[in-house]
mmCIF file of N, CA, C and O in Angstrom:
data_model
loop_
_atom_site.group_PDB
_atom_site.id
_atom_site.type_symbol
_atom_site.label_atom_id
_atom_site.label_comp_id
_atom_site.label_asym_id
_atom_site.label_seq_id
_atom_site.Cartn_x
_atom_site.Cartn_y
_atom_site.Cartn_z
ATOM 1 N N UNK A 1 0.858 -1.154 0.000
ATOM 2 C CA UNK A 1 0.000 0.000 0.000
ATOM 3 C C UNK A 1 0.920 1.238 0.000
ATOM 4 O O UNK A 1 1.836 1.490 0.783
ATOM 5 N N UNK A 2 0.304 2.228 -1.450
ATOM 6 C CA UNK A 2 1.601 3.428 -0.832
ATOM 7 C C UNK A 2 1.037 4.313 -0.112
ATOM 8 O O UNK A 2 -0.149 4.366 0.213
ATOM 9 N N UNK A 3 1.904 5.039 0.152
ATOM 10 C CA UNK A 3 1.453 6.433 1.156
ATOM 11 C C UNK A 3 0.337 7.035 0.480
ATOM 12 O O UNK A 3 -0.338 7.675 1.287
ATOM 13 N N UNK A 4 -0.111 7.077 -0.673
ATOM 14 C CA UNK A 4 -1.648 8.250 -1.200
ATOM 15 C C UNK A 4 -2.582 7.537 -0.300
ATOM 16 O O UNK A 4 -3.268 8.019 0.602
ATOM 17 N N UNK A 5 -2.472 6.002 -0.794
ATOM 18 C CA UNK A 5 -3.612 5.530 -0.464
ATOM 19 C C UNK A 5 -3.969 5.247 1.236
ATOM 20 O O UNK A 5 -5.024 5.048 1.840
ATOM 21 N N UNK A 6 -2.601 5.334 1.636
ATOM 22 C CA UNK A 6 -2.394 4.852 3.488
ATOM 23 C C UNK A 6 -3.317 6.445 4.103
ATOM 24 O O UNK A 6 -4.181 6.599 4.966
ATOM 25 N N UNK A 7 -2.604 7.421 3.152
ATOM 26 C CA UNK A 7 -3.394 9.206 3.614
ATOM 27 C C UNK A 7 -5.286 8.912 3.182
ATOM 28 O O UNK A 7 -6.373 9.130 3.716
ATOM 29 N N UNK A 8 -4.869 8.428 2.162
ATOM 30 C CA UNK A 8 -6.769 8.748 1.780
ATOM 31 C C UNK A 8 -7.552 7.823 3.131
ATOM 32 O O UNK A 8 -8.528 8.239 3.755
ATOM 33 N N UNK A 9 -6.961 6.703 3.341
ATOM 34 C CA UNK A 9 -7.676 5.115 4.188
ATOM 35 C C UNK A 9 -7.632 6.645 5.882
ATOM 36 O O UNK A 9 -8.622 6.897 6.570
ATOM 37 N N UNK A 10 -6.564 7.159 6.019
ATOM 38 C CA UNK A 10 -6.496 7.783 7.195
ATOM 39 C C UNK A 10 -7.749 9.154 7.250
ATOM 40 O O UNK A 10 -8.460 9.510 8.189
ATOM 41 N N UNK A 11 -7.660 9.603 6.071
ATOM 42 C CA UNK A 11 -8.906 10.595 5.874
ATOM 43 C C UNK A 11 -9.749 9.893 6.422
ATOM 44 O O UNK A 11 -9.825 9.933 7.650
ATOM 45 N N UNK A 12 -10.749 8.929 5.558
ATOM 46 C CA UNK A 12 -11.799 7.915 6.049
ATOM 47 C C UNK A 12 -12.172 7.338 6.978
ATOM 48 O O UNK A 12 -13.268 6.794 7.114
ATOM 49 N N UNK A 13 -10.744 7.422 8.207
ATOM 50 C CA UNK A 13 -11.119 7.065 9.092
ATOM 51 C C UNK A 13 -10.827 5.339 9.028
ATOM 52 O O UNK A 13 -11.149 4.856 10.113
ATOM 53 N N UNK A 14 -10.475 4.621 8.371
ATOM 54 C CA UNK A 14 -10.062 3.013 8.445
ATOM 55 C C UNK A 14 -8.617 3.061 8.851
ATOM 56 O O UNK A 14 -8.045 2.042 9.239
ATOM 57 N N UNK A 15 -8.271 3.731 8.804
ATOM 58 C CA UNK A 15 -6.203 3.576 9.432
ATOM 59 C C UNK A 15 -6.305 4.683 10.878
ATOM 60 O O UNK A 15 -7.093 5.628 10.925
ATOM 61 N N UNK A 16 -5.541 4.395 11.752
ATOM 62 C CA UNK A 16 -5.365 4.884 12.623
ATOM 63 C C UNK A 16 -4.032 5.590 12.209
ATOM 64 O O UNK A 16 -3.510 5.248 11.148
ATOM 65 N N UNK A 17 -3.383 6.667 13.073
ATOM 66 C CA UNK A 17 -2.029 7.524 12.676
ATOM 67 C C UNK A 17 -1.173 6.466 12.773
ATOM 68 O O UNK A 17 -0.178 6.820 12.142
ATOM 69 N N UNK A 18 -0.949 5.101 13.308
ATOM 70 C CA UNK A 18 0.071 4.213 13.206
ATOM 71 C C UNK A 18 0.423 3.881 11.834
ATOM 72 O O UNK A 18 1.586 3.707 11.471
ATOM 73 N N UNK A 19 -1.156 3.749 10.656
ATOM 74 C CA UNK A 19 -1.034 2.961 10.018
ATOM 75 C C UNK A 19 -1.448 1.694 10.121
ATOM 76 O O UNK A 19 -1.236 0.814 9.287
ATOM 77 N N UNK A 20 -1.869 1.614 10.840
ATOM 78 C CA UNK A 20 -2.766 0.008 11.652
ATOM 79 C C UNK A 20 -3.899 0.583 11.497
ATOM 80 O O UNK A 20 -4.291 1.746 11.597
ATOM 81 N N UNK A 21 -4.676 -1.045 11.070
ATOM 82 C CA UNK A 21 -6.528 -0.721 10.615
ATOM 83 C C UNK A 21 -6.882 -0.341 12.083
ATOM 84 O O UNK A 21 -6.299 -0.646 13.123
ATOM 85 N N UNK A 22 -8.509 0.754 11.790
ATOM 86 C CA UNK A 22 -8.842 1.347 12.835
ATOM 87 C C UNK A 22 -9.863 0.352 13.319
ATOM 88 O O UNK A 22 -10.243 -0.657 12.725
ATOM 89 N N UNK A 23 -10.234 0.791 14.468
ATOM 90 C CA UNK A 23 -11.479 -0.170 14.795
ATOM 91 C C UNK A 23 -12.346 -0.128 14.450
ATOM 92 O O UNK A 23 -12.666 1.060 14.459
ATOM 93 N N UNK A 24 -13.652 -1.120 13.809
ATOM 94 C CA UNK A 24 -14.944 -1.446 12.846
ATOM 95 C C UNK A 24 -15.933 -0.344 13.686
ATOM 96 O O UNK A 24 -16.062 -0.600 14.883
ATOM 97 N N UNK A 25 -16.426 0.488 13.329
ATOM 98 C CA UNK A 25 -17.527 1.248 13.673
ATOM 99 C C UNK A 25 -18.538 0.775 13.804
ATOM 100 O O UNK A 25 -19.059 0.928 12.699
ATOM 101 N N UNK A 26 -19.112 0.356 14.321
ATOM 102 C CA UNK A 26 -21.072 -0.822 13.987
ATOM 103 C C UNK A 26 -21.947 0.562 13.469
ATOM 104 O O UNK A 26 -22.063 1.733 13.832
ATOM 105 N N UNK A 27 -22.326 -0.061 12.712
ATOM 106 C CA UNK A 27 -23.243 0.675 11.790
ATOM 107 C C UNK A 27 -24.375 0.378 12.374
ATOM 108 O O UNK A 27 -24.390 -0.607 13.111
ATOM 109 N N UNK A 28 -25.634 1.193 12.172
ATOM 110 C CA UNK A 28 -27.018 0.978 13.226
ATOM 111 C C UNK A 28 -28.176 0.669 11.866
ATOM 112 O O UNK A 28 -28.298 1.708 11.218
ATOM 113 N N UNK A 29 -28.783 -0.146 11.461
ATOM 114 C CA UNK A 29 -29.500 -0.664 10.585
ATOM 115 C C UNK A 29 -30.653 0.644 10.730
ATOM 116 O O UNK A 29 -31.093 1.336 11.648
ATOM 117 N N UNK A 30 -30.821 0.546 9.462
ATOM 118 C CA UNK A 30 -32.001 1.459 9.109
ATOM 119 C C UNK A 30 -33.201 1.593 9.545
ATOM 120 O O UNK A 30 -33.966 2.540 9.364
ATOM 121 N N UNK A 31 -33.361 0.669 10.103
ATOM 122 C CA UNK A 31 -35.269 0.039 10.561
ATOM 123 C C UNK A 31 -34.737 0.526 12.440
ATOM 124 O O UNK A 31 -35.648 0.751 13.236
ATOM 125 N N UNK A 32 -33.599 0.604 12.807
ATOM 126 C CA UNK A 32 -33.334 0.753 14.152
ATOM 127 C C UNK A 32 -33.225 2.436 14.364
ATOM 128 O O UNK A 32 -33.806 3.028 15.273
ATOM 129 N N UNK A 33 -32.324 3.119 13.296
ATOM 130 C CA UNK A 33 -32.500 4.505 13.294
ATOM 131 C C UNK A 33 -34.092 5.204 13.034
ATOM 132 O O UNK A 33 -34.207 6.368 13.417
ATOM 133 N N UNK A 34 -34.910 4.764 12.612
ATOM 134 C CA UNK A 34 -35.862 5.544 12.163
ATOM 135 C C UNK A 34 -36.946 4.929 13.405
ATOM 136 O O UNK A 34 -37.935 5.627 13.627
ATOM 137 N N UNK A 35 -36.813 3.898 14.053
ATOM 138 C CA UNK A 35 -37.391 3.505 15.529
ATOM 139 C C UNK A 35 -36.641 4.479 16.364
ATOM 140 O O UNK A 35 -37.406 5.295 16.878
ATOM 141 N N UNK A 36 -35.629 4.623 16.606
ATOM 142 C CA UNK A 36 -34.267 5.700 17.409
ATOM 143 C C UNK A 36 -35.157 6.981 17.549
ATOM 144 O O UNK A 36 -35.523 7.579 18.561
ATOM 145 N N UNK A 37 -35.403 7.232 16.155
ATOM 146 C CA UNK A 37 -35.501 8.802 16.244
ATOM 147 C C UNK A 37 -37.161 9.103 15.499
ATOM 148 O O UNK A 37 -37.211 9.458 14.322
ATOM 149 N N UNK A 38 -38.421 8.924 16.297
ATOM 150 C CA UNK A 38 -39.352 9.273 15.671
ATOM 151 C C UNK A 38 -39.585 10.656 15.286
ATOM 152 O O UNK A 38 -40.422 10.909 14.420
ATOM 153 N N UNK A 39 -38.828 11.689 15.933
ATOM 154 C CA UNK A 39 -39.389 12.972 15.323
ATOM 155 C C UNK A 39 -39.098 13.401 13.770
ATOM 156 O O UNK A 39 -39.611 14.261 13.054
ATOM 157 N N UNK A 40 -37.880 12.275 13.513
ATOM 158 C CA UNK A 40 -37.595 12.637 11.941
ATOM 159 C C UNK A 40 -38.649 11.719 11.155
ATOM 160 O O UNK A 40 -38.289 11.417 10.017
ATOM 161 N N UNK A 41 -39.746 11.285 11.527
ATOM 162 C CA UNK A 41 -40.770 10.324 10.793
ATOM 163 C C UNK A 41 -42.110 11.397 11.121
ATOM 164 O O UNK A 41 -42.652 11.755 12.166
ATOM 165 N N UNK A 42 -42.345 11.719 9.610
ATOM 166 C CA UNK A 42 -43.352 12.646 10.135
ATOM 167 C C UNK A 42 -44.837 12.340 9.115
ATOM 168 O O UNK A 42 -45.968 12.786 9.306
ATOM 169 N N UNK A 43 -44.312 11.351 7.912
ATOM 170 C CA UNK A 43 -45.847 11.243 7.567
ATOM 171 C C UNK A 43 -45.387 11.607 6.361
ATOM 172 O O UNK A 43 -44.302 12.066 6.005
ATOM 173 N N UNK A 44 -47.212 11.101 5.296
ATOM 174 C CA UNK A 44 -46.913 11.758 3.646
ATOM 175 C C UNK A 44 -47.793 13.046 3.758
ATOM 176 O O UNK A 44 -48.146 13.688 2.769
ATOM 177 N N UNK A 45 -48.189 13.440 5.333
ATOM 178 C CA UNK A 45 -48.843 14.629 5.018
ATOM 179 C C UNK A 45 -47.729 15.481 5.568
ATOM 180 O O UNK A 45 -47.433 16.505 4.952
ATOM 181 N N UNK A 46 -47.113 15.171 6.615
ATOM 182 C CA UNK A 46 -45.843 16.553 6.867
ATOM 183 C C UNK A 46 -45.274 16.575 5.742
ATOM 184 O O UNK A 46 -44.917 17.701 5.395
ATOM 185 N N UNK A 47 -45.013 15.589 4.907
ATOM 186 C CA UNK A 47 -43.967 15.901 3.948
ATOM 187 C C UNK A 47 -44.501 17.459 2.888
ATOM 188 O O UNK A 47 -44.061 18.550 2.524
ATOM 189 N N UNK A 48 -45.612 16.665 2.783
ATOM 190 C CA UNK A 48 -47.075 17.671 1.416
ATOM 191 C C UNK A 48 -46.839 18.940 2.195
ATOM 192 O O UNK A 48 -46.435 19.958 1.633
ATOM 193 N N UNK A 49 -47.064 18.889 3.355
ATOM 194 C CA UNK A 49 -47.341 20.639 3.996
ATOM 195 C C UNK A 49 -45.602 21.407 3.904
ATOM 196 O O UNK A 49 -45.292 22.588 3.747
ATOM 197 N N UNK A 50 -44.873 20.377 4.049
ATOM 198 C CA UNK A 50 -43.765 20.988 3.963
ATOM 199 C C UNK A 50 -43.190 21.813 2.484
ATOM 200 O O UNK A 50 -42.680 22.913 2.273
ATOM 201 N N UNK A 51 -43.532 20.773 1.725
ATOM 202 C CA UNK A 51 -43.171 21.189 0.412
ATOM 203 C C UNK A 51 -44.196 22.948 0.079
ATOM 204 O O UNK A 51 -44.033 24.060 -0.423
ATOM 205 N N UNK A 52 -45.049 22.261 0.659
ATOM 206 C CA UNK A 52 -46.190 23.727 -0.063
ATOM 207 C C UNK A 52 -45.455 24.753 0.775
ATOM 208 O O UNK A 52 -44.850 25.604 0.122
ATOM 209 N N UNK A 53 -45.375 24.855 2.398
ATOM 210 C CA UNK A 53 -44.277 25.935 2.815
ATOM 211 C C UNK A 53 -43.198 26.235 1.900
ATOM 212 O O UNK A 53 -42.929 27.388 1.562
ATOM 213 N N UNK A 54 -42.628 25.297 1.529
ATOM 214 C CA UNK A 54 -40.987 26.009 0.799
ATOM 215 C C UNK A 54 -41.395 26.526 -0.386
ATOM 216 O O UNK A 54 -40.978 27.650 -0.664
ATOM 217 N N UNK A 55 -42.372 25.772 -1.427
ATOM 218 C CA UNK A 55 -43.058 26.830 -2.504
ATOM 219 C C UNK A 55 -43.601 28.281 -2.163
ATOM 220 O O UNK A 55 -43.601 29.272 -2.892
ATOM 221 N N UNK A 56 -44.105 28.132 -0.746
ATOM 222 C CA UNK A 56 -44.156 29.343 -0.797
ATOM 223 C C UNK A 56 -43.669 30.011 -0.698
ATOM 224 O O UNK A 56 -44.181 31.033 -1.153
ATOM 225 N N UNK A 57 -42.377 30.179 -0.109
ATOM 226 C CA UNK A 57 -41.276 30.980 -0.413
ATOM 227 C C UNK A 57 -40.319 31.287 -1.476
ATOM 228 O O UNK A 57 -39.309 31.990 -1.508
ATOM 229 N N UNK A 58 -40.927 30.554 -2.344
ATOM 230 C CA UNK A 58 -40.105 30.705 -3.592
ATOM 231 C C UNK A 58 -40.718 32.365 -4.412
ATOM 232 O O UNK A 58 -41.864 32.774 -4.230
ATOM 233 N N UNK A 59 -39.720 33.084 -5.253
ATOM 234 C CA UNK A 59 -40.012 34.265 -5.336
ATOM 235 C C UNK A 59 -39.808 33.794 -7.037
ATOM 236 O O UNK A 59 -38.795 33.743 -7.734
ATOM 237 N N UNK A 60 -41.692 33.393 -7.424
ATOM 238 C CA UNK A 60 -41.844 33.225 -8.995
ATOM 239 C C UNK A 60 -41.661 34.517 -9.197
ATOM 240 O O UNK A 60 -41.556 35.580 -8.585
ATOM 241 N N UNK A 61 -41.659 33.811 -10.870
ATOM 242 C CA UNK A 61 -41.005 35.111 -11.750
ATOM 243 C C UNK A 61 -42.725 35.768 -12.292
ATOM 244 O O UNK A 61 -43.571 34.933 -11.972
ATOM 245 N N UNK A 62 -43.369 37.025 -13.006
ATOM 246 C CA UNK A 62 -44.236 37.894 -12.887
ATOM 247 C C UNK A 62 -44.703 37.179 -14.868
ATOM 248 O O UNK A 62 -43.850 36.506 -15.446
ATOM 249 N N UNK A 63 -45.608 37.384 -15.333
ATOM 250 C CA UNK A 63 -45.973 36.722 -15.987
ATOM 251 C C UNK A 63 -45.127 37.284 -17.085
ATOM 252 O O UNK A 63 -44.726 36.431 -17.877
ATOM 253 N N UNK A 64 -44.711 38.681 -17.353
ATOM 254 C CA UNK A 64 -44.401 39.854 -17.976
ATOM 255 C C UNK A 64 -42.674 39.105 -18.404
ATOM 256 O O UNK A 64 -42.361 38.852 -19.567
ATOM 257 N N UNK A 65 -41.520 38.794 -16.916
ATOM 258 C CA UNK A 65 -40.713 38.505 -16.854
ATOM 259 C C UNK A 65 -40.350 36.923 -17.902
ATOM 260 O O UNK A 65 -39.569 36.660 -18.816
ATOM 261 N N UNK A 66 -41.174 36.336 -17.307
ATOM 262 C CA UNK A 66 -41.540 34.825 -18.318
ATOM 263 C C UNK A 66 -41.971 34.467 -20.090
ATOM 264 O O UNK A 66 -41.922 33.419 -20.733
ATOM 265 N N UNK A 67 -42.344 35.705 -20.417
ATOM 266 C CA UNK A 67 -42.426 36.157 -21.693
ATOM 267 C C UNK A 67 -41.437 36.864 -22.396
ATOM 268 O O UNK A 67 -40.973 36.508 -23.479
ATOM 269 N N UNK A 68 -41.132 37.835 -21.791
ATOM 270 C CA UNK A 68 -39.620 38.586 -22.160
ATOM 271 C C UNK A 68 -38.330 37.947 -21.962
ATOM 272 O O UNK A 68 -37.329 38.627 -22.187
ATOM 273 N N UNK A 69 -38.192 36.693 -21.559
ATOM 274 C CA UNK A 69 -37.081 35.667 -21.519
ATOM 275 C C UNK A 69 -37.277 34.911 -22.602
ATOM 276 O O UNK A 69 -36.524 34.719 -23.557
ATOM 277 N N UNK A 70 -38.566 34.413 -22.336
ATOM 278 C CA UNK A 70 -39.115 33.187 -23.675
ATOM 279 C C UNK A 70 -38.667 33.991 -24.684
ATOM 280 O O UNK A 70 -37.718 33.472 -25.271
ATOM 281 N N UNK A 71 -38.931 34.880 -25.039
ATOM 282 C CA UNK A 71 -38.604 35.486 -26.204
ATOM 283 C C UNK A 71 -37.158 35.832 -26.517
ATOM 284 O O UNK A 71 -36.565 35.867 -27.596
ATOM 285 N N UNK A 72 -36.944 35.963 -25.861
ATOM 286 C CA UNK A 72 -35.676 35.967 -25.485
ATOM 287 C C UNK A 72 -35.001 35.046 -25.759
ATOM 288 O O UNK A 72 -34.149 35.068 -26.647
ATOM 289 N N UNK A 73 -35.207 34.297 -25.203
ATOM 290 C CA UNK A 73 -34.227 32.692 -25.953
ATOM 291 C C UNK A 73 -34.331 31.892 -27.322
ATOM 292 O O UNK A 73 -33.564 31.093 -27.859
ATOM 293 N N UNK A 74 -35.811 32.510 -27.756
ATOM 294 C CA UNK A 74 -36.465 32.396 -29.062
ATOM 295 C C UNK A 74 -35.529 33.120 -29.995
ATOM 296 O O UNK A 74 -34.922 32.477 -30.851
ATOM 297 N N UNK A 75 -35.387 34.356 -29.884
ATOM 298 C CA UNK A 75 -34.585 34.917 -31.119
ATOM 299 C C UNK A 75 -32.817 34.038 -30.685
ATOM 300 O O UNK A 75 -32.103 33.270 -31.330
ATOM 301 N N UNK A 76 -32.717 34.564 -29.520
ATOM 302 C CA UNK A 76 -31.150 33.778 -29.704
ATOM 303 C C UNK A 76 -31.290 32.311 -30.530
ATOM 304 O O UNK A 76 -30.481 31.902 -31.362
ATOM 305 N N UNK A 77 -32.101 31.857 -30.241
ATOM 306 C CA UNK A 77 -32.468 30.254 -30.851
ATOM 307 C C UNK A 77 -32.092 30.185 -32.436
ATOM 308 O O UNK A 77 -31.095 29.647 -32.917
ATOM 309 N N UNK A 78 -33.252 30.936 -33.206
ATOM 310 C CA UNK A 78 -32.809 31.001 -34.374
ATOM 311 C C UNK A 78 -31.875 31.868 -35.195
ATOM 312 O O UNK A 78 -31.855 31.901 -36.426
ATOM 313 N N UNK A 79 -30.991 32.670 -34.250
ATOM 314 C CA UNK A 79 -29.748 33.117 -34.261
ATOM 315 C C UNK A 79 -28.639 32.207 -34.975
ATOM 316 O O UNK A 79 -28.072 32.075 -36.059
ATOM 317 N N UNK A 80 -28.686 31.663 -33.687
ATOM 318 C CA UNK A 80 -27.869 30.853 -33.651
ATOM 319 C C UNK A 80 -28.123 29.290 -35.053
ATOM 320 O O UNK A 80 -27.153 28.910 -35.709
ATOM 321 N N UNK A 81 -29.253 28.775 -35.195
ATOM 322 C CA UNK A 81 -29.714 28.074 -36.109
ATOM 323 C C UNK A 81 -29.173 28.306 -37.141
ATOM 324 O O UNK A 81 -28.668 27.397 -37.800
ATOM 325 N N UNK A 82 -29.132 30.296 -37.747
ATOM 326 C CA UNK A 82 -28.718 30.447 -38.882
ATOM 327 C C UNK A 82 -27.651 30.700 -39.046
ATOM 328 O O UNK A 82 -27.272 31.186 -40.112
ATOM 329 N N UNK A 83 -26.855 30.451 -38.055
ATOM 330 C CA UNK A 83 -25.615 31.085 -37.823
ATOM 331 C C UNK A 83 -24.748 29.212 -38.416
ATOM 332 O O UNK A 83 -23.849 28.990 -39.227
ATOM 333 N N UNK A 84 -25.351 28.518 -37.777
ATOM 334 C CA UNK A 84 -24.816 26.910 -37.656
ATOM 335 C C UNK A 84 -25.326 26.369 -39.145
ATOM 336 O O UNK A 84 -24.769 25.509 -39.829
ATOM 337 N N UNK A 85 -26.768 27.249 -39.519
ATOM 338 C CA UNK A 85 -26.820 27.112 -41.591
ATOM 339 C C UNK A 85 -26.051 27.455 -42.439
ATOM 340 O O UNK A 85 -25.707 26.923 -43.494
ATOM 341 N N UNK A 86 -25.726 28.545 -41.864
ATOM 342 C CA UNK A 86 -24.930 29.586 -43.006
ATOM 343 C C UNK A 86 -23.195 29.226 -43.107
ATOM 344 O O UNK A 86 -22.398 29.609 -43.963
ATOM 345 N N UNK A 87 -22.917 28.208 -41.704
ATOM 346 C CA UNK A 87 -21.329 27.511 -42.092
ATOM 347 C C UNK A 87 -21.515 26.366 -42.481
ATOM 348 O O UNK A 87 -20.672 25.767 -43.150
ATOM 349 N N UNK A 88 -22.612 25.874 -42.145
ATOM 350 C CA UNK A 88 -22.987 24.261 -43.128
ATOM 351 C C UNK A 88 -22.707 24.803 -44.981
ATOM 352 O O UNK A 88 -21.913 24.472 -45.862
ATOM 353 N N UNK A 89 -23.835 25.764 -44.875
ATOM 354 C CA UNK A 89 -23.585 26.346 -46.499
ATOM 355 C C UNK A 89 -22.595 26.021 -47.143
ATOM 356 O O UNK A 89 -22.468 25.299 -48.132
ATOM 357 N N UNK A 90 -21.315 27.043 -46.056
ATOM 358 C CA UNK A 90 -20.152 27.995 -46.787
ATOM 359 C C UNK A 90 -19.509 26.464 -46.776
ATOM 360 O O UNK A 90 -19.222 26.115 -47.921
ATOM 361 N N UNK A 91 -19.277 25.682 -45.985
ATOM 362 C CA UNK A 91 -18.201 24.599 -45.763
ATOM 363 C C UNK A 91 -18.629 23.779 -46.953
ATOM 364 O O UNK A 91 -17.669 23.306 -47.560
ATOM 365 N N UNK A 92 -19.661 23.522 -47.385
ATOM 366 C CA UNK A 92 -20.490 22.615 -47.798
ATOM 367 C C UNK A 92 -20.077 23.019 -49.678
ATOM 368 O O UNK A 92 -19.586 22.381 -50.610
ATOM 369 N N UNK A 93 -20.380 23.811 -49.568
ATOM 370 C CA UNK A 93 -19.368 24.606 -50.943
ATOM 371 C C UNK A 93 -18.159 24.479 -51.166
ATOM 372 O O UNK A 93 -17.665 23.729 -52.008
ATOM 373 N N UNK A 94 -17.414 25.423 -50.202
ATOM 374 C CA UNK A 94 -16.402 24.753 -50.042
ATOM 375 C C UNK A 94 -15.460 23.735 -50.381
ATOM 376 O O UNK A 94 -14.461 23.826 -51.094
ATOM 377 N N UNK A 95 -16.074 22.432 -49.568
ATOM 378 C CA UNK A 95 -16.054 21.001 -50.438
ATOM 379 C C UNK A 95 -16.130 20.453 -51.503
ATOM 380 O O UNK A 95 -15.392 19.677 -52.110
ATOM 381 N N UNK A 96 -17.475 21.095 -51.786
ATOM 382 C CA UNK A 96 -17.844 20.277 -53.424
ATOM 383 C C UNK A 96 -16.959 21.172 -54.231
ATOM 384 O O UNK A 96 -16.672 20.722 -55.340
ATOM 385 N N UNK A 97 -16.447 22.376 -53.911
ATOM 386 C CA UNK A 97 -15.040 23.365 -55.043
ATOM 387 C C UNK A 97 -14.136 22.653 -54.912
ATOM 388 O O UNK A 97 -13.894 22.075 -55.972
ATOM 389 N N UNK A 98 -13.326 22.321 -53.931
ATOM 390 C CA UNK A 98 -11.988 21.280 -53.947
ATOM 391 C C UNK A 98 -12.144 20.117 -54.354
ATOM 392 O O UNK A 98 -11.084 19.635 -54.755
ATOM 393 N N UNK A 99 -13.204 19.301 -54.444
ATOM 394 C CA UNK A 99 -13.138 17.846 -54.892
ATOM 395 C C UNK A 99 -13.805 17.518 -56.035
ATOM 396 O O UNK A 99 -14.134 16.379 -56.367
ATOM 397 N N UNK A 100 -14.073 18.906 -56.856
ATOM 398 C CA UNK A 100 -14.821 18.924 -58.286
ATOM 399 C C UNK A 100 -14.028 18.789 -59.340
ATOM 400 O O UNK A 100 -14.505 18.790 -60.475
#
């Protein structure tokens, strides 16, 4: 094992500063944590009320704003379209001149 990997295993926590494996952590099964800790079990209706709280804090955009973007990305759109036609064209010419 070289030293990157002896540093990364020591990050993680599996090597102790000797370099000797660390001791096995017991992991607590899933069905035992969520018995552990009922206040983090709250239901499919806390979840629903929760979500609608955080929507409501979300700061939508005004109907005005949502149109003047759309449009917005609309002209860049076919901007750009004719921009990616017009070197297909030229290249495309191009070609068929050198190999005619």
């Amino acid at each position: 094992m070289n030293r990157e990997t002896k540093r990364m295993l020591q990050r993680q926590g599996q090597l102790d500063k000797s370099g000797e494996p660390a001791a096995p952590v017991k992991s607590v099964p899933a069905q035992a944590r969520s018995k552990a800790d009922p206040a983090r079990r709250g239901g499919i209706k806390k979840y629903f009320n929760d979500v609608k709280s955080e929507l409501k804090k979300v700061k939508w955009p005004s109907r005005q704003d949502v149109v003047s973007y759309s449009s917005l990305v609309f002209v860049v759109l076919v901007l750009v379209i004719a921009f990616i036609f017009g070197l297909n064209l030229v290249f495309s010419k191009l070609v068929f001149f050198l190999f005619k």
